[in-house]
GROMACS .gro file of C-alpha atoms in nm:
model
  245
    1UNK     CA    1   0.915   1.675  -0.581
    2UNK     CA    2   0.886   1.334  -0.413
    3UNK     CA    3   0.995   1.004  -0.563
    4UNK     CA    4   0.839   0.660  -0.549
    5UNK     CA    5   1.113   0.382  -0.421
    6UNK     CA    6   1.054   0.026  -0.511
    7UNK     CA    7   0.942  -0.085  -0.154
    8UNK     CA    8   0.708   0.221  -0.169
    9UNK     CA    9   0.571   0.098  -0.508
   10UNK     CA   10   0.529  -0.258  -0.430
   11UNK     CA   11   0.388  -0.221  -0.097
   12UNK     CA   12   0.070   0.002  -0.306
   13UNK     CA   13   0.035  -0.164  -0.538
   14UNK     CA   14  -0.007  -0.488  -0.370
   15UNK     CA   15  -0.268  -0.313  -0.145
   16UNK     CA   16  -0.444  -0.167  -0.492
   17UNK     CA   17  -0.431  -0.549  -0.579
   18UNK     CA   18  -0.589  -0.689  -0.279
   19UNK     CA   19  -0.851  -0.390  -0.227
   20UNK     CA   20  -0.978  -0.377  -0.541
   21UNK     CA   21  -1.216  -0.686  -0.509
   22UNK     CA   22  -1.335  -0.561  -0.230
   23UNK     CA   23  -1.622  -0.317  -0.129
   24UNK     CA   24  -1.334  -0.101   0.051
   25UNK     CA   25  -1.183   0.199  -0.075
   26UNK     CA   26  -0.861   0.122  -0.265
   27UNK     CA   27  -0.755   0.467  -0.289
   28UNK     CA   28  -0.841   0.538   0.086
   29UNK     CA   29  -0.649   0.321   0.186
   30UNK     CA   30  -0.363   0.459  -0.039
   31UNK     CA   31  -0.366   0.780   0.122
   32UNK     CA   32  -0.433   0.664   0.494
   33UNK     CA   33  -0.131   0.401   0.450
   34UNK     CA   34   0.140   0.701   0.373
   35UNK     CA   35   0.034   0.912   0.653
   36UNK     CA   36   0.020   0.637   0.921
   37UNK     CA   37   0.366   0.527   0.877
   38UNK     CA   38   0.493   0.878   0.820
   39UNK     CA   39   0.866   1.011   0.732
   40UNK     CA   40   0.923   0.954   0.330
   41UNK     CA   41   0.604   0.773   0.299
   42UNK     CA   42   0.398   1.061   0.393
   43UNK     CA   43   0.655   1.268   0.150
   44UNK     CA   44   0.688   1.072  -0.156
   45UNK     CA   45   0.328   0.946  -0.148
   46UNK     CA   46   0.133   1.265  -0.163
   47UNK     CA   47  -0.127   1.304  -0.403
   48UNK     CA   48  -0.249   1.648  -0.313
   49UNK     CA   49   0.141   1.760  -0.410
   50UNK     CA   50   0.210   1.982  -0.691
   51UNK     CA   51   0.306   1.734  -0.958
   52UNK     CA   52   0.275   1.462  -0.766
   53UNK     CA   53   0.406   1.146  -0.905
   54UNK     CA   54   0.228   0.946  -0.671
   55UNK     CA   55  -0.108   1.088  -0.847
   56UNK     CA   56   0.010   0.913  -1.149
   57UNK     CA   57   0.108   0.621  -1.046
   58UNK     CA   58  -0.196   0.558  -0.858
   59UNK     CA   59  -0.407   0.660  -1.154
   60UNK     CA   60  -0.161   0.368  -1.313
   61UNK     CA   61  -0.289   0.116  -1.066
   62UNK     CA   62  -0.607   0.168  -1.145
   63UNK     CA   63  -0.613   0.129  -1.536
   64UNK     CA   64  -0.419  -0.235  -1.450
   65UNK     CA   65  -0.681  -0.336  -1.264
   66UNK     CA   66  -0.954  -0.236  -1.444
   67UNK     CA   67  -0.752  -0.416  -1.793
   68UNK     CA   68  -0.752  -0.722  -1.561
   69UNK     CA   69  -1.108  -0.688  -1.526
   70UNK     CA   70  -1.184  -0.667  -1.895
   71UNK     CA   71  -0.953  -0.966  -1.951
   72UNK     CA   72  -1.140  -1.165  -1.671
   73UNK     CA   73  -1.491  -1.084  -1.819
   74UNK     CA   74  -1.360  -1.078  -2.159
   75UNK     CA   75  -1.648  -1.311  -2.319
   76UNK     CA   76  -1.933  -1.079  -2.122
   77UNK     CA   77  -1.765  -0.747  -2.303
   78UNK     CA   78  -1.785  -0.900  -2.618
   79UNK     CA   79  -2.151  -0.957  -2.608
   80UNK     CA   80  -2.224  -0.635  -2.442
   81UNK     CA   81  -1.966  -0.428  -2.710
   82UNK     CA   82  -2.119  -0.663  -3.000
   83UNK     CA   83  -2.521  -0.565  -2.905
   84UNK     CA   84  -2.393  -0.217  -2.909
   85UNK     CA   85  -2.262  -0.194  -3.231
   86UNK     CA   86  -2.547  -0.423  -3.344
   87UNK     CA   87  -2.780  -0.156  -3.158
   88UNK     CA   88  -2.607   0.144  -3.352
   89UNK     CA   89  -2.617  -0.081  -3.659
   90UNK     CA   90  -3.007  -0.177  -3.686
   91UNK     CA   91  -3.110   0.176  -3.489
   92UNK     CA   92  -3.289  -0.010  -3.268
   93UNK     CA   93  -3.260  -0.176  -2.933
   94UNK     CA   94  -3.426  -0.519  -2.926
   95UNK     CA   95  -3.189  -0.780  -2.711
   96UNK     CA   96  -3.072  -0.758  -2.360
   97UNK     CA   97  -2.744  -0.711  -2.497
   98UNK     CA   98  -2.840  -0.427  -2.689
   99UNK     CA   99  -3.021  -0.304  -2.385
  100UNK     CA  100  -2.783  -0.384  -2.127
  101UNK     CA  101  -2.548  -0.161  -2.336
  102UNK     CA  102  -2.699   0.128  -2.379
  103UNK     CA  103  -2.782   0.108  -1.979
  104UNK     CA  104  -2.384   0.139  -1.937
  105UNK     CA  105  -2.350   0.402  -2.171
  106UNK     CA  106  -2.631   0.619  -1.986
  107UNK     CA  107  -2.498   0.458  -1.631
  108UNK     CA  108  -2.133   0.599  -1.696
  109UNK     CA  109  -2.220   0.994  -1.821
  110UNK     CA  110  -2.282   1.150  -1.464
  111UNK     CA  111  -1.980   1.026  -1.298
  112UNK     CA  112  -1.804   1.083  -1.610
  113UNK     CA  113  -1.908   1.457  -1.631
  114UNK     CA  114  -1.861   1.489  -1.213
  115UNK     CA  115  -1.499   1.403  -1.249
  116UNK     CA  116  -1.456   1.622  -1.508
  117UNK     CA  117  -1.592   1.902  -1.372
  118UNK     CA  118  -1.511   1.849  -0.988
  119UNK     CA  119  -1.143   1.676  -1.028
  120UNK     CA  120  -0.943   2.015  -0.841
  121UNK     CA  121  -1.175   1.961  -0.538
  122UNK     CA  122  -1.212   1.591  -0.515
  123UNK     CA  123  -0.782   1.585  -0.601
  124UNK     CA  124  -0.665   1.866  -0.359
  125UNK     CA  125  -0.903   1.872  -0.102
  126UNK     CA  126  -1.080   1.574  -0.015
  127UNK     CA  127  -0.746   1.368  -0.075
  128UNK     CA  128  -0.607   1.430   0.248
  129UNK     CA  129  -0.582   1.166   0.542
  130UNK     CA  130  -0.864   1.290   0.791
  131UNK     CA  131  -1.129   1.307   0.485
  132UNK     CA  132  -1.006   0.968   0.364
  133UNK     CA  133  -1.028   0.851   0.714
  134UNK     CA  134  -1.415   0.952   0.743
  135UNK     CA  135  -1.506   0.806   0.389
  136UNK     CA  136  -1.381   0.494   0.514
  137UNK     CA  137  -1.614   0.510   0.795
  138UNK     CA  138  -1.870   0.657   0.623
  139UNK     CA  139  -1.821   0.401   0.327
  140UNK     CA  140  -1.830   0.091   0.647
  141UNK     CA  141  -2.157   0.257   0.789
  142UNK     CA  142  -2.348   0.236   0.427
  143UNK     CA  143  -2.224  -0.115   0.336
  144UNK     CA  144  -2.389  -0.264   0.700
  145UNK     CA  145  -2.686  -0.022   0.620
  146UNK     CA  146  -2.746  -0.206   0.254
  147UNK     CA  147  -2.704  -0.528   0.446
  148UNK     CA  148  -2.945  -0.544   0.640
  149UNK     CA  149  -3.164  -0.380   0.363
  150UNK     CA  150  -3.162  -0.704   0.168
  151UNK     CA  151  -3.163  -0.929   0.457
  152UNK     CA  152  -3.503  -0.759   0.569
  153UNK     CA  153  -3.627  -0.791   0.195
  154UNK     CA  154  -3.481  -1.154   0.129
  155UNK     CA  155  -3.195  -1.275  -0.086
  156UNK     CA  156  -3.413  -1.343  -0.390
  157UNK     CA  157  -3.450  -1.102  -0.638
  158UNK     CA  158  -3.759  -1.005  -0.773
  159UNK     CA  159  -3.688  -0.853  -1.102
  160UNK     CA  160  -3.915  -1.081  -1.334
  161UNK     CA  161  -3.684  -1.235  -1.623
  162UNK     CA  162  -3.755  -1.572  -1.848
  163UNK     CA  163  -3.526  -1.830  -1.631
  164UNK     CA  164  -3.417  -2.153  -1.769
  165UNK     CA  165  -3.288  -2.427  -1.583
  166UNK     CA  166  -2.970  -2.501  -1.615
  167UNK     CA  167  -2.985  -2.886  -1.616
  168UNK     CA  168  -3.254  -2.823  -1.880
  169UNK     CA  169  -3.244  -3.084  -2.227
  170UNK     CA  170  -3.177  -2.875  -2.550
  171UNK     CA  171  -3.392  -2.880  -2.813
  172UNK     CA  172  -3.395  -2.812  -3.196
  173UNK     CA  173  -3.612  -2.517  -3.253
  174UNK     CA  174  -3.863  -2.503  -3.569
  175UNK     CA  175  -3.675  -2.366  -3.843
  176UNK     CA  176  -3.331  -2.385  -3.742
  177UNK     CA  177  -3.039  -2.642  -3.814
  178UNK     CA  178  -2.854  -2.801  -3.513
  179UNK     CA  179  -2.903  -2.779  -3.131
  180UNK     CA  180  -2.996  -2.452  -2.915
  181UNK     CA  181  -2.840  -2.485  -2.586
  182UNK     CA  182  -2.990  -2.341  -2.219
  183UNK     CA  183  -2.890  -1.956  -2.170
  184UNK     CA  184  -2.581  -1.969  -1.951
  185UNK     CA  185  -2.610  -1.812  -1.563
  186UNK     CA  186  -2.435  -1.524  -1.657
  187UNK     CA  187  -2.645  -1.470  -1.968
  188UNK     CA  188  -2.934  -1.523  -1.721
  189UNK     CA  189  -2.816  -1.294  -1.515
  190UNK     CA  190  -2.717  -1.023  -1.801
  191UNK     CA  191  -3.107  -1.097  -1.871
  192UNK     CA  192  -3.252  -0.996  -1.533
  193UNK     CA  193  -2.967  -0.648  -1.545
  194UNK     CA  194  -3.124  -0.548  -1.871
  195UNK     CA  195  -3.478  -0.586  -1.758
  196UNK     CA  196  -3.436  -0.301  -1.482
  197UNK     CA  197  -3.569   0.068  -1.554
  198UNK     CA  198  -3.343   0.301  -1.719
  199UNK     CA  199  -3.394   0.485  -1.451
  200UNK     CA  200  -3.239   0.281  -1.187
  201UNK     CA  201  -2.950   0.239  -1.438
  202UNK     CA  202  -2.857   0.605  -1.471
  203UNK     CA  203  -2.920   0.661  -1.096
  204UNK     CA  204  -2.653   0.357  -1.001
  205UNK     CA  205  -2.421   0.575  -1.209
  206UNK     CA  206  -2.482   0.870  -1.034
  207UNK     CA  207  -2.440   0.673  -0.726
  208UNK     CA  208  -2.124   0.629  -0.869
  209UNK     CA  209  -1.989   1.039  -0.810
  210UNK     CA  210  -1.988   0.923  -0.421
  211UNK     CA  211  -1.688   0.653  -0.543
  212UNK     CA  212  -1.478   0.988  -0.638
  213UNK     CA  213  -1.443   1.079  -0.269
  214UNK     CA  214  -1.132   0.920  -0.185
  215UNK     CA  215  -1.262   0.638   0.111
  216UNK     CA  216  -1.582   0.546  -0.051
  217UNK     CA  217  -1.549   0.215  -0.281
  218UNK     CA  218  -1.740   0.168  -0.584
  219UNK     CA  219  -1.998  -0.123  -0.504
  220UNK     CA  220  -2.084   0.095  -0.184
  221UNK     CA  221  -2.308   0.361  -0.380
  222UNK     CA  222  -2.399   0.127  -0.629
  223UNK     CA  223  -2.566  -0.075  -0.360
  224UNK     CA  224  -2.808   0.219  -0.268
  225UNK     CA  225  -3.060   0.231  -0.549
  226UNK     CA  226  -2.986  -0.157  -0.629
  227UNK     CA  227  -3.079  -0.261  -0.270
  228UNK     CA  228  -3.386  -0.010  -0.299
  229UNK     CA  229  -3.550  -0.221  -0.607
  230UNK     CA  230  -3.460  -0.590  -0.480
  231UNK     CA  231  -3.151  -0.640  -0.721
  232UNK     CA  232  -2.874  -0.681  -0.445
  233UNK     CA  233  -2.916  -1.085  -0.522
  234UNK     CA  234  -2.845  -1.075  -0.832
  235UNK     CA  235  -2.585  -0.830  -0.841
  236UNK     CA  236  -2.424  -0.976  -0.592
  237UNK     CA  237  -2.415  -1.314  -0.738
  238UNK     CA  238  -2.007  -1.454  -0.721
  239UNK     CA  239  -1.808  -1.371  -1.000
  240UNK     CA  240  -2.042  -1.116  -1.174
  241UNK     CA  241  -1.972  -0.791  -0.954
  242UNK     CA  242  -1.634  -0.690  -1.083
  243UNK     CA  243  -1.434  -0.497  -0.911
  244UNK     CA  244  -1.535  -0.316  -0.565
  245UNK     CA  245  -1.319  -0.024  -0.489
   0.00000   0.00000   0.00000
């Protein structure tokens, strides 16, 4: 059994680091990289290898990255965990937080079960360098395809959603003590999320099974059935997509 050296280590997880926020393949990339440069790379970094430590490791990678994430959009997790339990708490689902919730929960079962179920074939036989190699391309093809999707249907989403503007004056609503301030843009944009069909929901997270192939990044699929109901805009709006591989 292979070991993991320092440069090794440093080298992936610098390219998990930089990948990550992007719509490419993370773990593509951290099987293509190995094989390329050969020798103990190709040796060592081997997840389709009986006991592989390299499996772990990148498994590892992933999990810091995805703590990162929650840190990052630590005040958005809070609101979306807090309608939850509020949801489970009142048995009922009346806020976009509560909503928006709930649309996770449902969005994350299929690829949750998939992985279960499928995790010898997508592990042992798609992780190899030539399958990896043609996700990436693959992946590449459907990103320009989404593209030009929303170009050809605009930039503007059309989900309908109460707006507010943001340079809007507060005011003291009947009933209440102090001053209610504007909805923020990313509660605005949590707003227009939670106004989609479940159905959309639960079909991004199917989208999501595609993201197991080693090659194919995360936003890639997701884009699919977003692009297909005008929500690429607002999905896509800076600092609200998370991370992309």
């Amino acid at each position: 059994m292979g070991h993991l050296s320092w440069l090794e280590a440093a080298v992936i997880g610098a390219l998990q680091g930089v990948a990550e926020l992007f719509p490419v393949s993370s773990l593509g990339h951290s099987i293509l990289l190995p094989a390329v440069l050969g020798g103990s790379w190709a040796r060592d970094l081997d997840v389709t290898a009986p006991d592989s430590p390299y499996l772990a490791f990148v498994v590892g990678l992933h999990v810091a990255t995805a703590l990162a994430m929650v840190v990052y959009f630590r005040r958005d997790w809070v609101r979306i965990v807090g309608g939850l339990l509020t949801s489970i708490r009142d048995r009922r689902v009346a806020t976009d937080d509560q909503r928006l919730a709930w649309m996770l929960v449902l969005a994350t079962i299929p690829v949750g079960l998939a992985g279960l179920l499928l995790d010898q074939v997508f592990r042992t036989l798609l992780a190899k360098p030539v399958p990896a190699a043609a996700f990436l391309v693959a992946n590449g093809v459907l990103l320009i395809a989404v593209e030009e999707l929303a170009r050809r249907r605009g930039s503007v989403s059309t989900v309908d959603a109460p707006t507010v503007r943001l340079d809007a004056p507060t005011r003291v609503l009947p009933g209440t003590v102090g001053v209610a301030a504007p909805p923020t843009a990313e509660q605005r944009a949590d707003a227009r999320l939670a106004r989609l069909p479940v159905l959309t929901a639960v079909l991004v997270g199917a989208a999501q099974i595609l993201a197991l192939l080693p090659g194919i990044s995360r936003s890639g699929p997701a884009d699919g059935p977003s692009a297909s109901r005008r929500t690429s805009a607002a999905r896509r709006r800076p600092g609200r997509s998370g991370p992309a591989a």
